[in-house]
CSV table of C-alpha atoms in Angstrom, one decimal:
chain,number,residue,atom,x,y,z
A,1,UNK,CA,0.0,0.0,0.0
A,2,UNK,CA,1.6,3.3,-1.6
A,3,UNK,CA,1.0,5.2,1.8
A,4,UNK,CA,2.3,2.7,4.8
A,5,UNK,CA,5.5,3.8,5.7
A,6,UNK,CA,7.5,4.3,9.0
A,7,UNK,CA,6.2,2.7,11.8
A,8,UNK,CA,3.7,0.3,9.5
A,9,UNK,CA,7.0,-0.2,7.4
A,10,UNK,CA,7.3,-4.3,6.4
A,11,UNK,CA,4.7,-6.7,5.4
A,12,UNK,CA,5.1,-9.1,8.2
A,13,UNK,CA,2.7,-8.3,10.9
A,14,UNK,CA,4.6,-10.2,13.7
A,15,UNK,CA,7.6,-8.1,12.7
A,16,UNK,CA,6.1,-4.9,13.3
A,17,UNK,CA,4.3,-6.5,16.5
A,18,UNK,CA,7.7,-7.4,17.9
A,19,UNK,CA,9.3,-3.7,17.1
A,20,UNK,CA,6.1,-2.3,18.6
A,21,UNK,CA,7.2,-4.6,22.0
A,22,UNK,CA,10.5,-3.4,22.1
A,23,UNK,CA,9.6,0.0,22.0
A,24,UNK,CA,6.9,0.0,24.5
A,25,UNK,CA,9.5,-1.8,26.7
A,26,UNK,CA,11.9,0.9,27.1
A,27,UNK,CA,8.8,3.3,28.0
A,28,UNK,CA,6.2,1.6,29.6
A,29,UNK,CA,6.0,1.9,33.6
A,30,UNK,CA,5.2,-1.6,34.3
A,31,UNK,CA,4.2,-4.5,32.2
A,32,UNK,CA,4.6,-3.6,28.8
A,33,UNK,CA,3.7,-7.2,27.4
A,34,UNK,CA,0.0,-7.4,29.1
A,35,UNK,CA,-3.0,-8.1,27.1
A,36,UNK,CA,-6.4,-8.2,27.7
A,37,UNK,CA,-7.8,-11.6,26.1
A,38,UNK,CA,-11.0,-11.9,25.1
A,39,UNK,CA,-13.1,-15.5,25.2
A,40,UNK,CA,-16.7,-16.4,24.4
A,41,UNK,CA,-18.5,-18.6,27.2
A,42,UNK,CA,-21.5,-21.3,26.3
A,43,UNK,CA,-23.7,-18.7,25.3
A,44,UNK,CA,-21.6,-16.6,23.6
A,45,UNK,CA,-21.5,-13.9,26.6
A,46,UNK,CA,-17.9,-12.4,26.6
A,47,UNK,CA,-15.2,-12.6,29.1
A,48,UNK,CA,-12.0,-10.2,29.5
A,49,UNK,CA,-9.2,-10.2,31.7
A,50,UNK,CA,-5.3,-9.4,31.4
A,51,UNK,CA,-2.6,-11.8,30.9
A,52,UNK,CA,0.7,-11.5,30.2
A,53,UNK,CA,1.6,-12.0,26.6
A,54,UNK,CA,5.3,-14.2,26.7
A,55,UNK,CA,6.7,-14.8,23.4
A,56,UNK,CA,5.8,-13.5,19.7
A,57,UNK,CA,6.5,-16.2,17.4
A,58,UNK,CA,7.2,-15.9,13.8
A,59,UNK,CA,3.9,-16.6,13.4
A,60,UNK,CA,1.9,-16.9,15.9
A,61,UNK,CA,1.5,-14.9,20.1
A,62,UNK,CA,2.1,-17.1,22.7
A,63,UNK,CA,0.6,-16.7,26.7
A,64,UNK,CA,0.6,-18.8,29.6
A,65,UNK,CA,-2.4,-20.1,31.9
A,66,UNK,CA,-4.3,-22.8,33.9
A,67,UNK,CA,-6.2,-24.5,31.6
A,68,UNK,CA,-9.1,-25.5,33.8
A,69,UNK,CA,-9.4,-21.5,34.7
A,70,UNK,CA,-12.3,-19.7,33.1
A,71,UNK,CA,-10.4,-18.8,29.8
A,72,UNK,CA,-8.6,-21.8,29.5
A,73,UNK,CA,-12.0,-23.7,29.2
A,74,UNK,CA,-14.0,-21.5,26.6
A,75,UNK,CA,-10.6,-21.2,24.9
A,76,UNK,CA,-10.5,-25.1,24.6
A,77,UNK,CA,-14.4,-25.0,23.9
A,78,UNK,CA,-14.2,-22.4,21.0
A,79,UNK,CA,-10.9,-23.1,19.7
A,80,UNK,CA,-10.4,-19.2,19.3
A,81,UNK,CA,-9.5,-16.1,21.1
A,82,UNK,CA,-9.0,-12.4,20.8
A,83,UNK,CA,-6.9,-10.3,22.6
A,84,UNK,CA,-5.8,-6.5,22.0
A,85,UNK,CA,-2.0,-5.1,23.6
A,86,UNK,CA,-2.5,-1.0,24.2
A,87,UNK,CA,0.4,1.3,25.1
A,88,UNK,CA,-0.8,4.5,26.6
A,89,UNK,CA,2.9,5.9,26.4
A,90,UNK,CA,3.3,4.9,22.7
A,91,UNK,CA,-0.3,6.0,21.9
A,92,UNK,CA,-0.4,2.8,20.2
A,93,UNK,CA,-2.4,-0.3,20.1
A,94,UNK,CA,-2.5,-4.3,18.3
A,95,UNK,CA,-5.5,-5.9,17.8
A,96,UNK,CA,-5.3,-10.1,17.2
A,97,UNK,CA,-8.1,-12.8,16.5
A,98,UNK,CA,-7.4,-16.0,15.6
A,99,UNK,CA,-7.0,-19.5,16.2
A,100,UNK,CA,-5.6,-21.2,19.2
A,101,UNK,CA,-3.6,-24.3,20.1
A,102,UNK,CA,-1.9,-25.7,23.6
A,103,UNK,CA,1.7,-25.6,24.0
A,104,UNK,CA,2.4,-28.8,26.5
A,105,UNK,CA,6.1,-29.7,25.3
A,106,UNK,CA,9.6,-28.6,26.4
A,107,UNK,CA,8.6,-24.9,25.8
A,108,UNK,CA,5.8,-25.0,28.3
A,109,UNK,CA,8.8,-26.7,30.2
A,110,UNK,CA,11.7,-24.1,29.9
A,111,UNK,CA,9.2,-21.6,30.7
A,112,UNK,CA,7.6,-23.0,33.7
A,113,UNK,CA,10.8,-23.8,35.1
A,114,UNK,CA,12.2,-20.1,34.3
A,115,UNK,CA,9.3,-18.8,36.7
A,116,UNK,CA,10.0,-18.2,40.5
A,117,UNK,CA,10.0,-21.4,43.0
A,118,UNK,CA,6.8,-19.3,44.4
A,119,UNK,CA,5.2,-19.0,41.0
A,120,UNK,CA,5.5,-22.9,40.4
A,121,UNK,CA,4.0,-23.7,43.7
A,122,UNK,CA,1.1,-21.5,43.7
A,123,UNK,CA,0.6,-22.7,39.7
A,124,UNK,CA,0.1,-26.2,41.5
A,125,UNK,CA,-1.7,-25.0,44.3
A,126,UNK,CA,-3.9,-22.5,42.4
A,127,UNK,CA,-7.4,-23.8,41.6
A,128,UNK,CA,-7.9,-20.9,39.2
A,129,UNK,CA,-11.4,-19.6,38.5
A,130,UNK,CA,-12.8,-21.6,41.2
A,131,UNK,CA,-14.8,-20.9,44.4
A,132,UNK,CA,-12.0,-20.1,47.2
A,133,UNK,CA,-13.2,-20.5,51.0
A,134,UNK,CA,-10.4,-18.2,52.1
A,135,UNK,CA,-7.0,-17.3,51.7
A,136,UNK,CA,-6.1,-19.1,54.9
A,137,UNK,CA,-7.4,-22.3,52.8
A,138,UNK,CA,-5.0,-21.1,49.7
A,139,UNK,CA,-1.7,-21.2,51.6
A,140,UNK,CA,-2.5,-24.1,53.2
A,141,UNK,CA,-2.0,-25.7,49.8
A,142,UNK,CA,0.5,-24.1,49.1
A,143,UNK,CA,2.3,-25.4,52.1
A,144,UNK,CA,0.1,-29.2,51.0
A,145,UNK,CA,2.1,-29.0,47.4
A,146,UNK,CA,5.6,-27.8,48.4
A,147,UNK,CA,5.7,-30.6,50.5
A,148,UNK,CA,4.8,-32.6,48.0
A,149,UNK,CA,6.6,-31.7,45.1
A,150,UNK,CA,10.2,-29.6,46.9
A,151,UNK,CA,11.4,-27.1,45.3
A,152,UNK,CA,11.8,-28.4,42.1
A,153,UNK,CA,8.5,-29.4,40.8
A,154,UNK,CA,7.5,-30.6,37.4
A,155,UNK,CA,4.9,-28.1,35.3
A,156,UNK,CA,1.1,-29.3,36.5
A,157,UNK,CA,-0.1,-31.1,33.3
A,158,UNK,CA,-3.2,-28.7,33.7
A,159,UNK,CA,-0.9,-25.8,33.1
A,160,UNK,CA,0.7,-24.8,30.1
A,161,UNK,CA,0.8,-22.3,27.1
A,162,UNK,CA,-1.8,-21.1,24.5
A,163,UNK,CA,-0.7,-19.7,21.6
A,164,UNK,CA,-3.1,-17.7,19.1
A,165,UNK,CA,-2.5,-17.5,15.1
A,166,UNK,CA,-3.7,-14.5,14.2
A,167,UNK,CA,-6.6,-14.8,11.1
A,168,UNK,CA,-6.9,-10.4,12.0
A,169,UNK,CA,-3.8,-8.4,13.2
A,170,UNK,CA,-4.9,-4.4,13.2
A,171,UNK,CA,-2.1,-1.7,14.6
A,172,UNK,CA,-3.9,1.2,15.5
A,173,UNK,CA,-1.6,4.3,15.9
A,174,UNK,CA,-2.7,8.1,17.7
A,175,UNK,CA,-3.1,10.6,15.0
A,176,UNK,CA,-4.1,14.3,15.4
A,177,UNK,CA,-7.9,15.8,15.5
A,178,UNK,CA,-8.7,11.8,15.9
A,179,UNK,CA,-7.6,10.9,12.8
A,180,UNK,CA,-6.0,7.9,13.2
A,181,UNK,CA,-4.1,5.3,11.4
A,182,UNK,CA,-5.2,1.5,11.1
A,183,UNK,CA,-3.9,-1.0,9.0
A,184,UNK,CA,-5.6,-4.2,9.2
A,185,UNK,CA,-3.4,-7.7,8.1
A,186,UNK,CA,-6.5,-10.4,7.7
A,187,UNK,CA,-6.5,-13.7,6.0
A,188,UNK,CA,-9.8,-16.2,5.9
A,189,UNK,CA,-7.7,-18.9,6.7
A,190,UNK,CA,-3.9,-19.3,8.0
A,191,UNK,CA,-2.5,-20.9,5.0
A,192,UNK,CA,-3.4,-17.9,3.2
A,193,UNK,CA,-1.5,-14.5,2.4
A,194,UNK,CA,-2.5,-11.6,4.3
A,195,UNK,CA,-4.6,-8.7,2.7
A,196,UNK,CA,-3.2,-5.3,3.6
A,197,UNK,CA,-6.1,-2.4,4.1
A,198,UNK,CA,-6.2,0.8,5.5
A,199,UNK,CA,-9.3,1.5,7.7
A,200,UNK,CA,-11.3,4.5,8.2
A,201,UNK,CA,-9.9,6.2,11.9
């Protein structure tokens, strides 16, 4: 497209995704990599919530979660998600939807075992998106499963990665008087090129 230059420059999406990243992490206060992920329950009411996105892929984002939590189910149920990635201090913003698929192999593996000894534990002891009695009760299984598994425990098998292919990617940047600049990358299905188009602000 004669008029997508600079910061659109390139025609792969998860290239401009990744420069976008780096930017936004040599600005952004705290936690420039979370994204709010969107699922669909049984009857198609929505759910949000923010995650933290891990690892853009050559062709595909890549997050971490419980899979029996709230999104890990309709995720599993639906087979897609959405999520969008918004920089206030860029003035920026990525929209994805797509696909998903599990990650349960040696990545979930090197990535688990990266995370704090306090992070693995309360991954095991974690019931997430379930009723909790009290915190009281939540400690006391985290005390249950680090007795149980030391301090060098395997990753739960119900916890692992998700990872989205994107079938929309849209990078929204801040433009003056509201007139801002989308470019949208969309494909109908993921073994086919992307279409390049310039949306309306």
């Amino acid at each position: 497209m004669a008029d997508r230059s600079g910061i659109f420059g390139g025609d792969d999406p998860f290239e401009i995704a990744r420069a976008w990243l780096a930017e936004a992490e040599a600005r952004e206060p705290n936690d420039p990599n979370a994204i709010a992920i969107a699922t669909v329950d049984a009857n198609g009411l929505p759910n949000v919530r923010m995650v933290l996105l891990k690892e853009i892929e050559a062709d595909a984002f890549l997050f971490y979660t419980n899979y029996g939590s709230a999104k890990g189910r309709e995720i599993a149920a639906s087979g897609k998600a959405a999520f969008v990635l918004h920089w206030k201090s860029l003035r920026r913003q990525i929209r994805v939807r797509g696909e998903t698929g599990r990650e349960e192999g040696p990545q979930a593996d090197a990535y688990y075992a990266s995370r704090s000894l306090q992070s693995r534990l309360g991954a095991w002891a974690s019931r997430q998106s379930e009723p909790l009695a009290s915190r009281a009760g939540l400690m006391a299984e985290v005390a249950r499963v680090t007795a149980a598994h030391g301090i060098a425990p395997k990753r739960p098998p119900f916890w692992g990665g998700i990872r989205i292919r994107p079938l929309e990617i849209e990078f929204w940047a801040d433009g003056a008087f509201r007139l801002h600049d989308r470019f949208q990358w969309r494909r109908a299905t993921l073994t086919e090129p992307w279409t390049i188009t310039r949306l309306s602000p």
